[in-house]
Coordinates of C-alpha atoms in Angstrom, one line a residue:
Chain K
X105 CA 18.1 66.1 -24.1
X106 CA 17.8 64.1 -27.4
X107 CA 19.7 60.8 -26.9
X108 CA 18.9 60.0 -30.7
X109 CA 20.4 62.9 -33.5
X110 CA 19.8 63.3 -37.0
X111 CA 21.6 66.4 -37.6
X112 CA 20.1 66.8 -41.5
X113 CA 17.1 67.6 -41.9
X114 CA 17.1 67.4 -45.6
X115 CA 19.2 65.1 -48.4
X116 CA 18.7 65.7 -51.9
X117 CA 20.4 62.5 -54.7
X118 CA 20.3 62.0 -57.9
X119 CA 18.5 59.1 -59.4
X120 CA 20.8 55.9 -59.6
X121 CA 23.4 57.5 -57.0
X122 CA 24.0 56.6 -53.3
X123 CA 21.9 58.1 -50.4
X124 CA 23.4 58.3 -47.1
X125 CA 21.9 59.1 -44.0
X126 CA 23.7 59.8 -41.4
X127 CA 22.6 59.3 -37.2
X128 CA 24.6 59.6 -33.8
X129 CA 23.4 58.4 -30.6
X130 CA 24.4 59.4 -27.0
X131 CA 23.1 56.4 -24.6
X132 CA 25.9 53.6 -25.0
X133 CA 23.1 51.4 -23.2
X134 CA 21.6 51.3 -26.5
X135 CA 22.0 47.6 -27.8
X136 CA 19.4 47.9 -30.9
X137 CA 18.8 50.3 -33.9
X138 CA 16.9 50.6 -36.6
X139 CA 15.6 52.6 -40.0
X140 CA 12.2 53.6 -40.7
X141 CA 10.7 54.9 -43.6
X142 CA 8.0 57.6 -43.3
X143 CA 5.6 59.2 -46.2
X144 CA 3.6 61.5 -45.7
X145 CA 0.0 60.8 -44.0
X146 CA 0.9 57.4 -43.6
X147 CA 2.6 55.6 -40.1
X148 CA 6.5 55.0 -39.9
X149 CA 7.6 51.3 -41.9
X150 CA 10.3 49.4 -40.7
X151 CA 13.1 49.2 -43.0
X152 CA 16.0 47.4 -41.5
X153 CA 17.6 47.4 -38.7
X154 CA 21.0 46.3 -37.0
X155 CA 22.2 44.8 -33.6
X156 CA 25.0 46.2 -31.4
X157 CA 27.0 42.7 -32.3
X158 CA 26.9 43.5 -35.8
X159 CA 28.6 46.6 -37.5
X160 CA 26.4 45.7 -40.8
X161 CA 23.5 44.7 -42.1
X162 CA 22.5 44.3 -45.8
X163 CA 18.6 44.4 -47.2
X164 CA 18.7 44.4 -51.0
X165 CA 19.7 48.3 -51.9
X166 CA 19.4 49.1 -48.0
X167 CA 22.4 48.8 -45.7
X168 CA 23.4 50.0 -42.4
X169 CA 26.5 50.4 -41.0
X170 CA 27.4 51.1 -37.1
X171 CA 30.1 52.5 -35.3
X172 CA 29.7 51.6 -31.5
X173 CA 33.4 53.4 -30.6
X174 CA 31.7 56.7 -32.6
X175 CA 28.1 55.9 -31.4
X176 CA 27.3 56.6 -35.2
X177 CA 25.2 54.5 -37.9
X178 CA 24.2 55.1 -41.2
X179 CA 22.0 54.4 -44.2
X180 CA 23.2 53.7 -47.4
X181 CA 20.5 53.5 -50.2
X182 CA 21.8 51.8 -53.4
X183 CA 21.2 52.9 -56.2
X184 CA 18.6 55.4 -54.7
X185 CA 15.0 55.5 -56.7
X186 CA 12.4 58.4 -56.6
X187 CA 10.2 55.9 -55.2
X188 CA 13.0 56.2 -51.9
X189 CA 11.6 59.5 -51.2
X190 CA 10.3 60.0 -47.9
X191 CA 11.9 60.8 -44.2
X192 CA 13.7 58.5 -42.7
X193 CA 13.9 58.1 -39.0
X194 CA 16.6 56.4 -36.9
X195 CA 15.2 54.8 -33.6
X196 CA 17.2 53.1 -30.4
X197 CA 16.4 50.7 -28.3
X198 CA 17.6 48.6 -25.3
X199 CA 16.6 45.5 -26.9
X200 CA 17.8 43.9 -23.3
X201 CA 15.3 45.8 -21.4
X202 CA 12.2 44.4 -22.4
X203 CA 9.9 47.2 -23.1
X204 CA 10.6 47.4 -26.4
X205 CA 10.4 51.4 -26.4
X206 CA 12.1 53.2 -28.8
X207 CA 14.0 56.2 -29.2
X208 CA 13.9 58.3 -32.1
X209 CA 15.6 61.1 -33.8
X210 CA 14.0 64.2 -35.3
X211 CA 14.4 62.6 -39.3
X212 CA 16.1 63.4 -42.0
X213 CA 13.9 64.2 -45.8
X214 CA 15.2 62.3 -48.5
X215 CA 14.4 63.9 -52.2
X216 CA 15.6 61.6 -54.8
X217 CA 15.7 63.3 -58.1
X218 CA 14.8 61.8 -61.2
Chain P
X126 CA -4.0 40.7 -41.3
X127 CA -5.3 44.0 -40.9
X128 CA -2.8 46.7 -39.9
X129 CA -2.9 49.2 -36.8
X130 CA -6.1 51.3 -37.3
X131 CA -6.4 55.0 -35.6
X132 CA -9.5 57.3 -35.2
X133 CA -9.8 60.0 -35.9
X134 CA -7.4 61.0 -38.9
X135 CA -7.7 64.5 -38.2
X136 CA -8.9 66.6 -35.5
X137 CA -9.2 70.2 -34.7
X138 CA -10.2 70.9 -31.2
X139 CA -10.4 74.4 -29.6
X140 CA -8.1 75.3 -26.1
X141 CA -9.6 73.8 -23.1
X142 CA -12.1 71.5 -24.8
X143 CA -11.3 67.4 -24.7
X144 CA -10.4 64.8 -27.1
X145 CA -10.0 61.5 -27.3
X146 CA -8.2 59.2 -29.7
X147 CA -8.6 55.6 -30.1
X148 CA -6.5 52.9 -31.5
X149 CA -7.2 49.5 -32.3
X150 CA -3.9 47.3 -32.6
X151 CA -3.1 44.2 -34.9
X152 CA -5.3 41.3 -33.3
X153 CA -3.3 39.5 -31.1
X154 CA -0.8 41.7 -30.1
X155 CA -0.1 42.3 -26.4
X156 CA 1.9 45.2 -26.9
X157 CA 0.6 48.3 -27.5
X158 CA 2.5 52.2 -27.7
X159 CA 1.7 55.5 -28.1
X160 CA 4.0 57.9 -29.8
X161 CA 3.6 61.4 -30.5
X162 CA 5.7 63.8 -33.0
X163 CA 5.7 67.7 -32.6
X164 CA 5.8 69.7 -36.1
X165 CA 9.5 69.0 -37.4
X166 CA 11.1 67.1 -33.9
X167 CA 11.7 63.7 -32.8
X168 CA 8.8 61.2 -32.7
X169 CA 8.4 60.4 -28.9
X170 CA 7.2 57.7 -26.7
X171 CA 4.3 58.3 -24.6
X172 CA 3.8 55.1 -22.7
X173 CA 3.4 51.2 -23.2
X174 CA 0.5 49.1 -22.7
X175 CA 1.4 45.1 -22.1
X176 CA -2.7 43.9 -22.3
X177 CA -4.6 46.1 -20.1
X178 CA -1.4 47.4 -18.1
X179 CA 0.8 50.5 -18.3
X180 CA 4.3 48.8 -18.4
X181 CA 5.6 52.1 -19.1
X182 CA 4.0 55.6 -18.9
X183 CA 7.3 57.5 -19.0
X184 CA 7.0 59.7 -22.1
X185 CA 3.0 61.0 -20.7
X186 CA 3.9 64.9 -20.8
X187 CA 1.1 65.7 -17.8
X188 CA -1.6 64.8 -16.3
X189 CA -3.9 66.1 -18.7
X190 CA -3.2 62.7 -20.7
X191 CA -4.8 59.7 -19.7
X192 CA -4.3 56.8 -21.7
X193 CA -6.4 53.5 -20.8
X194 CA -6.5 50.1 -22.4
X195 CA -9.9 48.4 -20.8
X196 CA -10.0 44.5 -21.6
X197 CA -6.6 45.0 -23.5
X198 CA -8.1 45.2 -26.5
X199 CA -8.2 48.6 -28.4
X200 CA -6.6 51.7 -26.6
X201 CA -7.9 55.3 -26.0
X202 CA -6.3 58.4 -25.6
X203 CA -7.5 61.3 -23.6
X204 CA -6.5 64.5 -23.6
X205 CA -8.2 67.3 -20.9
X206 CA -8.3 70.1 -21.3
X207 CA -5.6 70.2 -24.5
X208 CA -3.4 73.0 -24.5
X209 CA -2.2 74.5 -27.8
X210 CA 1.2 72.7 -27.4
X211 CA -0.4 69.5 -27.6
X212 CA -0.5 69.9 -31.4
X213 CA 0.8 66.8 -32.7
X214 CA 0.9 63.9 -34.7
X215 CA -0.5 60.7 -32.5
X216 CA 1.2 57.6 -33.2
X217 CA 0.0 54.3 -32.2
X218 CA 2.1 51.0 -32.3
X219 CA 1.4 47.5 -31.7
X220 CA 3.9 44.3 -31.5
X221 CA 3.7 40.7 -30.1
X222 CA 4.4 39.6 -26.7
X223 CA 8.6 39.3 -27.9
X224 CA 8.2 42.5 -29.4
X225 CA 8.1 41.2 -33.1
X226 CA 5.8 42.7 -35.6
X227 CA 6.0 46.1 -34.1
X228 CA 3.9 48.1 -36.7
X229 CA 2.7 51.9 -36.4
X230 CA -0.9 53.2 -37.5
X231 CA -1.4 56.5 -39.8
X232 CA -1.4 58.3 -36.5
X233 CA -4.4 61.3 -35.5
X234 CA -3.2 64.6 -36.5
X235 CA -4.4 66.8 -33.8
X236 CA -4.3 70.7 -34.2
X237 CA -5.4 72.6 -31.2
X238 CA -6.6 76.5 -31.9

């Protein structure tokens, strides 16, 4: 019973254009979300990430928007670079409970074309 | 400071025999996870070390695994005997005591055959 979804496993962009991945969630206990960044053989990064008070959050080309009413957020990648090119995981957490546990989905691939 | 360091990288065990994987978090940090991802699913929580202490052992799939954080320092992770579906990527993560700085390792990729 995934609580967390990423229901693309794969995006392919053109260099320069906008990336967006997409992620739903199920638990409306979830207060805290967040974007990591994934290459292969290496550990997940932290990318950005976004509070249930907030519906955006803007890092330099990285932004994520949420939709609590939709349980939806997304990551828009502007303009996208090869260097972007990785998966990208969505995590949930109840930032209230204290345990700091996080929920992830299954990742989508990003290929960014040059 | 020096990131989350896991040992082994790799490891290919047969079914039935034992291994064990170690961690070593960021100095300092109280907190200490353990994550695992299957080929192609969701990367999932295992359990939660605060110091020496399971907080939270939730995500441990059996009791084959037995995770153990003596003098809360580096972490270990045993598995006995492992089973083929326990082919994985092994994730370790460390934070702070308010859960800041939460940074993963390179994991153990762990292929049972």
């Amino acid at each position: 019973d995934q609580q967390v979804k990423q229901n693309s496993p794969s995006l392919s962009v053109q260099e320069g254009r906008i990336s967006i991945l997409n992620c739903d969630y199920t638990n409306s206990m979830f207060d805290y979300f967040l974007w990591y960044k994934k290459y292969p053989a290496e550990g997940p990064t932290f990318l950005i990430s976004i509070s249930s008070i907030k519906d955006k959050n803007e890092d330099g080309r990285f932004t994520v928007f949420l939709n609590k009413s939709a349980k939806h957020l997304s990551l828009h990648i502007v303009p996208s670079q090869p260097g972007d090119s990785a998966v990208y995981f969505c995590a949930a957490n109840r930032d209230t409970s204290g345990t700091y546990k996080y929920i992830f989905g299954t990742g989508t691939r990003l290929k960014v074309l040059a | 400071e020096a990131g989350v360091t896991q040992f082994p990288s790799h490891s290919v065990i047969e079914k039935g025999q034992t291994v064990t994987l170690r961690c070593d978090p960021i100095s300092g940090h109280d907190n200490l996870y353990w994550y695992r991802r299957v080929m192609g699913k969701e990367i999932k929580f295992l359990l939660h070390f605060v110091k020496e202490s399971k907080q939270d052992e939730s995500g441990m799939p059996n009791n084959r695994f037995l995770a153990e954080r003596t003098g809360g320092t580096y972490s270990t992770l045993k598995v006995q005997p492992a089973e083929l579906e326990d082919s994985g990527v092994y994730f370790c993560a460390s934070s702070r005591e308010d859960g800041t700085g939460y940074t993963f390792g390179s994991g153990t990729r762990l292929t049972v055959v």
